[in-house]
Amino acid sequence: MSTLPHCPQCQSEYTYIDATLYICPECAHEWAIEAEEEETTSIKDANGNPLQDGDSVSVIKDLKVKGSSLVVKIGTKVKNIRLVDGDHDIDCKIDGIGAMQLKSQFVKKI
């Protein structure tokens, strides 16, 4: 079967591709293929919930701080995260430790 997305307006499953657009034959809605790809590349937490700038998260695993003897303990709450590109996709400040970068696979959204 087709792996094309359903129409965002009428939820029709009969969409098709024409050049750089998805097209719905039932309601004639057209949308860019790039817009769909951006949605699928969003940053998600360990449970698959999408993360956004300003969210609060909780650490799900003890994490050693590189270059230090400090450890970020499981259950540590981190407020007001900022999403960035790269290997570590979350910039944040943790009370008692300071500015850090975390991987989204080790946090869950609160």
PDB file of N, CA, C and O in Angstrom, residues 56-109:
ATOM      1  N   SER A  56       8.935  21.714  29.781  1.00  0.00           N
ATOM      2  CA  SER A  56       9.605  21.175  30.951  1.00  0.00           C
ATOM      3  C   SER A  56       9.732  19.672  30.767  1.00  0.00           C
ATOM      4  O   SER A  56       8.801  19.017  30.300  1.00  0.00           O
ATOM      5  N   VAL A  57      10.887  19.130  31.131  1.00  0.00           N
ATOM      6  CA  VAL A  57      11.132  17.702  30.976  1.00  0.00           C
ATOM      7  C   VAL A  57      11.724  17.137  32.259  1.00  0.00           C
ATOM      8  O   VAL A  57      12.182  17.878  33.127  1.00  0.00           O
ATOM      9  N   SER A  58      11.708  15.818  32.353  1.00  0.00           N
ATOM     10  CA  SER A  58      12.284  15.110  33.483  1.00  0.00           C
ATOM     11  C   SER A  58      13.298  14.107  32.942  1.00  0.00           C
ATOM     12  O   SER A  58      13.053  13.440  31.939  1.00  0.00           O
ATOM     13  N   VAL A  59      14.445  13.979  33.612  1.00  0.00           N
ATOM     14  CA  VAL A  59      15.493  13.058  33.194  1.00  0.00           C
ATOM     15  C   VAL A  59      15.085  11.644  33.594  1.00  0.00           C
ATOM     16  O   VAL A  59      14.639  11.412  34.724  1.00  0.00           O
ATOM     17  N   ILE A  60      15.230  10.676  32.673  1.00  0.00           N
ATOM     18  CA  ILE A  60      14.779   9.310  32.950  1.00  0.00           C
ATOM     19  C   ILE A  60      15.930   8.345  33.266  1.00  0.00           C
ATOM     20  O   ILE A  60      15.699   7.158  33.465  1.00  0.00           O
ATOM     21  N   LYS A  61      17.155   8.854  33.313  1.00  0.00           N
ATOM     22  CA  LYS A  61      18.323   8.006  33.562  1.00  0.00           C
ATOM     23  C   LYS A  61      19.402   8.855  34.224  1.00  0.00           C
ATOM     24  O   LYS A  61      19.534  10.031  33.923  1.00  0.00           O
ATOM     25  N   ASP A  62      20.161   8.261  35.159  1.00  0.00           N
ATOM     26  CA  ASP A  62      21.302   8.975  35.732  1.00  0.00           C
ATOM     27  C   ASP A  62      22.297   9.278  34.625  1.00  0.00           C
ATOM     28  O   ASP A  62      22.684   8.385  33.867  1.00  0.00           O
ATOM     29  N   LEU A  63      22.707  10.550  34.510  1.00  0.00           N
ATOM     30  CA  LEU A  63      23.619  10.973  33.448  1.00  0.00           C
ATOM     31  C   LEU A  63      24.877  11.568  34.065  1.00  0.00           C
ATOM     32  O   LEU A  63      24.799  12.508  34.864  1.00  0.00           O
ATOM     33  N   LYS A  64      26.027  11.024  33.698  1.00  0.00           N
ATOM     34  CA  LYS A  64      27.299  11.584  34.157  1.00  0.00           C
ATOM     35  C   LYS A  64      27.601  12.835  33.356  1.00  0.00           C
ATOM     36  O   LYS A  64      27.396  12.869  32.143  1.00  0.00           O
ATOM     37  N   VAL A  65      28.092  13.863  34.030  1.00  0.00           N
ATOM     38  CA  VAL A  65      28.466  15.107  33.365  1.00  0.00           C
ATOM     39  C   VAL A  65      29.908  14.965  32.912  1.00  0.00           C
ATOM     40  O   VAL A  65      30.811  14.752  33.728  1.00  0.00           O
ATOM     41  N   LYS A  66      30.121  15.072  31.618  1.00  0.00           N
ATOM     42  CA  LYS A  66      31.453  14.873  31.045  1.00  0.00           C
ATOM     43  C   LYS A  66      32.418  15.936  31.588  1.00  0.00           C
ATOM     44  O   LYS A  66      32.094  17.112  31.648  1.00  0.00           O
ATOM     45  N   GLY A  67      33.601  15.500  32.017  1.00  0.00           N
ATOM     46  CA  GLY A  67      34.617  16.417  32.520  1.00  0.00           C
ATOM     47  C   GLY A  67      34.394  16.843  33.955  1.00  0.00           C
ATOM     48  O   GLY A  67      35.006  17.795  34.430  1.00  0.00           O
ATOM     49  N   SER A  68      33.512  16.149  34.662  1.00  0.00           N
ATOM     50  CA  SER A  68      33.190  16.514  36.033  1.00  0.00           C
ATOM     51  C   SER A  68      32.806  15.251  36.800  1.00  0.00           C
ATOM     52  O   SER A  68      32.529  14.210  36.209  1.00  0.00           O
ATOM     53  N   SER A  69      32.769  15.351  38.105  1.00  0.00           N
ATOM     54  CA  SER A  69      32.330  14.217  38.915  1.00  0.00           C
ATOM     55  C   SER A  69      30.842  14.310  39.240  1.00  0.00           C
ATOM     56  O   SER A  69      30.315  13.493  39.977  1.00  0.00           O
ATOM     57  N   LEU A  70      30.158  15.304  38.677  1.00  0.00           N
ATOM     58  CA  LEU A  70      28.729  15.494  38.929  1.00  0.00           C
ATOM     59  C   LEU A  70      27.887  14.486  38.158  1.00  0.00           C
ATOM     60  O   LEU A  70      28.287  13.996  37.105  1.00  0.00           O
ATOM     61  N   VAL A  71      26.705  14.205  38.700  1.00  0.00           N
ATOM     62  CA  VAL A  71      25.755  13.306  38.052  1.00  0.00           C
ATOM     63  C   VAL A  71      24.381  13.968  38.076  1.00  0.00           C
ATOM     64  O   VAL A  71      23.951  14.483  39.104  1.00  0.00           O
ATOM     65  N   VAL A  72      23.703  13.956  36.925  1.00  0.00           N
ATOM     66  CA  VAL A  72      22.318  14.413  36.862  1.00  0.00           C
ATOM     67  C   VAL A  72      21.463  13.202  37.207  1.00  0.00           C
ATOM     68  O   VAL A  72      21.457  12.209  36.479  1.00  0.00           O
ATOM     69  N   LYS A  73      20.766  13.257  38.335  1.00  0.00           N
ATOM     70  CA  LYS A  73      20.018  12.110  38.849  1.00  0.00           C
ATOM     71  C   LYS A  73      18.705  11.907  38.094  1.00  0.00           C
ATOM     72  O   LYS A  73      18.122  12.851  37.559  1.00  0.00           O
ATOM     73  N   ILE A  74      18.246  10.667  38.096  1.00  0.00           N
ATOM     74  CA  ILE A  74      16.963  10.324  37.501  1.00  0.00           C
ATOM     75  C   ILE A  74      15.861  11.129  38.207  1.00  0.00           C
ATOM     76  O   ILE A  74      15.903  11.327  39.418  1.00  0.00           O
ATOM     77  N   GLY A  75      14.915  11.636  37.448  1.00  0.00           N
ATOM     78  CA  GLY A  75      13.821  12.419  38.013  1.00  0.00           C
ATOM     79  C   GLY A  75      14.097  13.905  38.110  1.00  0.00           C
ATOM     80  O   GLY A  75      13.214  14.668  38.494  1.00  0.00           O
ATOM     81  N   THR A  76      15.307  14.351  37.756  1.00  0.00           N
ATOM     82  CA  THR A  76      15.631  15.779  37.797  1.00  0.00           C
ATOM     83  C   THR A  76      14.741  16.516  36.808  1.00  0.00           C
ATOM     84  O   THR A  76      14.632  16.137  35.650  1.00  0.00           O
ATOM     85  N   LYS A  77      14.076  17.571  37.271  1.00  0.00           N
ATOM     86  CA  LYS A  77      13.195  18.352  36.406  1.00  0.00           C
ATOM     87  C   LYS A  77      13.975  19.495  35.785  1.00  0.00           C
ATOM     88  O   LYS A  77      14.727  20.199  36.463  1.00  0.00           O
ATOM     89  N   VAL A  78      13.789  19.659  34.489  1.00  0.00           N
ATOM     90  CA  VAL A  78      14.460  20.705  33.737  1.00  0.00           C
ATOM     91  C   VAL A  78      13.379  21.575  33.110  1.00  0.00           C
ATOM     92  O   VAL A  78      12.530  21.077  32.374  1.00  0.00           O
ATOM     93  N   LYS A  79      13.396  22.869  33.426  1.00  0.00           N
ATOM     94  CA  LYS A  79      12.382  23.795  32.918  1.00  0.00           C
ATOM     95  C   LYS A  79      12.937  24.619  31.765  1.00  0.00           C
ATOM     96  O   LYS A  79      14.134  24.862  31.686  1.00  0.00           O
ATOM     97  N   ASN A  80      12.051  25.054  30.903  1.00  0.00           N
ATOM     98  CA  ASN A  80      12.371  26.006  29.847  1.00  0.00           C
ATOM     99  C   ASN A  80      13.513  25.524  28.943  1.00  0.00           C
ATOM    100  O   ASN A  80      14.537  26.199  28.823  1.00  0.00           O
ATOM    101  N   ILE A  81      13.326  24.370  28.307  1.00  0.00           N
ATOM    102  CA  ILE A  81      14.349  23.848  27.417  1.00  0.00           C
ATOM    103  C   ILE A  81      14.371  24.619  26.100  1.00  0.00           C
ATOM    104  O   ILE A  81      13.402  25.289  25.744  1.00  0.00           O
ATOM    105  N   ARG A  82      15.501  24.510  25.401  1.00  0.00           N
ATOM    106  CA  ARG A  82      15.627  25.125  24.077  1.00  0.00           C
ATOM    107  C   ARG A  82      16.138  24.050  23.134  1.00  0.00           C
ATOM    108  O   ARG A  82      17.135  23.387  23.415  1.00  0.00           O
ATOM    109  N   LEU A  83      15.449  23.836  22.020  1.00  0.00           N
ATOM    110  CA  LEU A  83      15.826  22.817  21.054  1.00  0.00           C
ATOM    111  C   LEU A  83      16.860  23.355  20.084  1.00  0.00           C
ATOM    112  O   LEU A  83      16.744  24.479  19.607  1.00  0.00           O
ATOM    113  N   VAL A  84      17.886  22.548  19.810  1.00  0.00           N
ATOM    114  CA  VAL A  84      18.967  22.925  18.894  1.00  0.00           C
ATOM    115  C   VAL A  84      19.260  21.748  17.972  1.00  0.00           C
ATOM    116  O   VAL A  84      18.883  20.615  18.242  1.00  0.00           O
ATOM    117  N   ASP A  85      19.953  22.023  16.873  1.00  0.00           N
ATOM    118  CA  ASP A  85      20.384  20.964  15.974  1.00  0.00           C
ATOM    119  C   ASP A  85      21.695  20.392  16.478  1.00  0.00           C
ATOM    120  O   ASP A  85      22.492  21.075  17.105  1.00  0.00           O
ATOM    121  N   GLY A  86      21.924  19.135  16.197  1.00  0.00           N
ATOM    122  CA  GLY A  86      23.181  18.502  16.575  1.00  0.00           C
ATOM    123  C   GLY A  86      22.949  17.197  17.301  1.00  0.00           C
ATOM    124  O   GLY A  86      21.826  16.708  17.423  1.00  0.00           O
ATOM    125  N   ASP A  87      24.045  16.622  17.792  1.00  0.00           N
ATOM    126  CA  ASP A  87      23.990  15.350  18.494  1.00  0.00           C
ATOM    127  C   ASP A  87      23.173  15.471  19.786  1.00  0.00           C
ATOM    128  O   ASP A  87      22.320  14.645  20.080  1.00  0.00           O
ATOM    129  N   HIS A  88      23.460  16.483  20.577  1.00  0.00           N
ATOM    130  CA  HIS A  88      22.684  16.781  21.778  1.00  0.00           C
ATOM    131  C   HIS A  88      21.677  17.846  21.377  1.00  0.00           C
ATOM    132  O   HIS A  88      22.052  18.977  21.084  1.00  0.00           O
ATOM    133  N   ASP A  89      20.396  17.508  21.380  1.00  0.00           N
ATOM    134  CA  ASP A  89      19.406  18.402  20.789  1.00  0.00           C
ATOM    135  C   ASP A  89      18.639  19.263  21.777  1.00  0.00           C
ATOM    136  O   ASP A  89      17.698  19.942  21.394  1.00  0.00           O
ATOM    137  N   ILE A  90      19.030  19.295  23.045  1.00  0.00           N
ATOM    138  CA  ILE A  90      18.369  20.145  24.041  1.00  0.00           C
ATOM    139  C   ILE A  90      19.422  20.961  24.774  1.00  0.00           C
ATOM    140  O   ILE A  90      20.377  20.409  25.319  1.00  0.00           O
ATOM    141  N   ASP A  91      19.257  22.288  24.803  1.00  0.00           N
ATOM    142  CA  ASP A  91      20.063  23.177  25.642  1.00  0.00           C
ATOM    143  C   ASP A  91      19.224  23.542  26.850  1.00  0.00           C
ATOM    144  O   ASP A  91      18.029  23.849  26.717  1.00  0.00           O
ATOM    145  N   CYS A  92      19.821  23.525  28.034  1.00  0.00           N
ATOM    146  CA  CYS A  92      19.047  23.848  29.245  1.00  0.00           C
ATOM    147  C   CYS A  92      19.987  24.263  30.369  1.00  0.00           C
ATOM    148  O   CYS A  92      21.205  24.190  30.242  1.00  0.00           O
ATOM    149  N   LYS A  93      19.382  24.713  31.452  1.00  0.00           N
ATOM    150  CA  LYS A  93      20.116  24.994  32.682  1.00  0.00           C
ATOM    151  C   LYS A  93      19.517  24.110  33.764  1.00  0.00           C
ATOM    152  O   LYS A  93      18.301  24.063  33.940  1.00  0.00           O
ATOM    153  N   ILE A  94      20.391  23.410  34.488  1.00  0.00           N
ATOM    154  CA  ILE A  94      19.957  22.531  35.567  1.00  0.00           C
ATOM    155  C   ILE A  94      20.425  23.128  36.879  1.00  0.00           C
ATOM    156  O   ILE A  94      21.608  23.466  37.028  1.00  0.00           O
ATOM    157  N   ASP A  95      19.507  23.261  37.845  1.00  0.00           N
ATOM    158  CA  ASP A  95      19.842  23.824  39.149  1.00  0.00           C
ATOM    159  C   ASP A  95      20.960  23.009  39.798  1.00  0.00           C
ATOM    160  O   ASP A  95      20.898  21.782  39.856  1.00  0.00           O
ATOM    161  N   GLY A  96      21.988  23.688  40.284  1.00  0.00           N
ATOM    162  CA  GLY A  96      23.104  23.040  40.947  1.00  0.00           C
ATOM    163  C   GLY A  96      24.194  22.580  40.010  1.00  0.00           C
ATOM    164  O   GLY A  96      25.285  22.237  40.455  1.00  0.00           O
ATOM    165  N   ILE A  97      23.925  22.556  38.711  1.00  0.00           N
ATOM    166  CA  ILE A  97      24.929  22.104  37.747  1.00  0.00           C
ATOM    167  C   ILE A  97      25.264  23.210  36.750  1.00  0.00           C
ATOM    168  O   ILE A  97      26.415  23.469  36.477  1.00  0.00           O
ATOM    169  N   GLY A  98      24.250  23.867  36.209  1.00  0.00           N
ATOM    170  CA  GLY A  98      24.468  24.949  35.263  1.00  0.00           C
ATOM    171  C   GLY A  98      24.010  24.603  33.865  1.00  0.00           C
ATOM    172  O   GLY A  98      23.175  23.726  33.671  1.00  0.00           O
ATOM    173  N   ALA A  99      24.579  25.285  32.881  1.00  0.00           N
ATOM    174  CA  ALA A  99      24.186  25.095  31.491  1.00  0.00           C
ATOM    175  C   ALA A  99      24.657  23.730  31.001  1.00  0.00           C
ATOM    176  O   ALA A  99      25.777  23.307  31.274  1.00  0.00           O
ATOM    177  N   MET A 100      23.761  23.040  30.289  1.00  0.00           N
ATOM    178  CA  MET A 100      24.063  21.702  29.786  1.00  0.00           C
ATOM    179  C   MET A 100      23.394  21.469  28.452  1.00  0.00           C
ATOM    180  O   MET A 100      22.472  22.193  28.079  1.00  0.00           O
ATOM    181  N   GLN A 101      23.839  20.424  27.793  1.00  0.00           N
ATOM    182  CA  GLN A 101      23.167  19.920  26.603  1.00  0.00           C
ATOM    183  C   GLN A 101      22.757  18.488  26.899  1.00  0.00           C
ATOM    184  O   GLN A 101      23.527  17.716  27.463  1.00  0.00           O
ATOM    185  N   LEU A 102      21.517  18.137  26.530  1.00  0.00           N
ATOM    186  CA  LEU A 102      21.002  16.794  26.761  1.00  0.00           C
ATOM    187  C   LEU A 102      20.527  16.179  25.451  1.00  0.00           C
ATOM    188  O   LEU A 102      20.180  16.890  24.509  1.00  0.00           O
ATOM    189  N   LYS A 103      20.480  14.866  25.414  1.00  0.00           N
ATOM    190  CA  LYS A 103      19.885  14.160  24.292  1.00  0.00           C
ATOM    191  C   LYS A 103      18.419  13.913  24.622  1.00  0.00           C
ATOM    192  O   LYS A 103      18.087  13.553  25.760  1.00  0.00           O
ATOM    193  N   SER A 104      17.564  14.084  23.641  1.00  0.00           N
ATOM    194  CA  SER A 104      16.129  13.934  23.878  1.00  0.00           C
ATOM    195  C   SER A 104      15.750  12.503  24.256  1.00  0.00           C
ATOM    196  O   SER A 104      14.713  12.292  24.877  1.00  0.00           O
ATOM    197  N   GLN A 105      16.554  11.519  23.935  1.00  0.00           N
ATOM    198  CA  GLN A 105      16.220  10.144  24.254  1.00  0.00           C
ATOM    199  C   GLN A 105      16.320   9.844  25.755  1.00  0.00           C
ATOM    200  O   GLN A 105      15.853   8.811  26.210  1.00  0.00           O
ATOM    201  N   PHE A 106      16.906  10.760  26.551  1.00  0.00           N
ATOM    202  CA  PHE A 106      17.054  10.545  27.970  1.00  0.00           C
ATOM    203  C   PHE A 106      16.121  11.435  28.811  1.00  0.00           C
ATOM    204  O   PHE A 106      16.318  11.579  30.006  1.00  0.00           O
ATOM    205  N   VAL A 107      15.115  12.040  28.176  1.00  0.00           N
ATOM    206  CA  VAL A 107      14.162  12.870  28.911  1.00  0.00           C
ATOM    207  C   VAL A 107      12.739  12.486  28.528  1.00  0.00           C
ATOM    208  O   VAL A 107      12.499  11.873  27.490  1.00  0.00           O
ATOM    209  N   LYS A 108      11.803  12.837  29.416  1.00  0.00           N
ATOM    210  CA  LYS A 108      10.383  12.696  29.092  1.00  0.00           C
ATOM    211  C   LYS A 108       9.682  14.002  29.417  1.00  0.00           C
ATOM    212  O   LYS A 108      10.051  14.719  30.364  1.00  0.00           O
ATOM    213  N   LYS A 109       8.696  14.330  28.622  1.00  0.00           N
ATOM    214  CA  LYS A 109       7.951  15.573  28.784  1.00  0.00           C
ATOM    215  C   LYS A 109       7.068  15.495  30.023  1.00  0.00           C
ATOM    216  O   LYS A 109       6.451  14.466  30.293  1.00  0.00           O
TER     217      LYS A 109
END
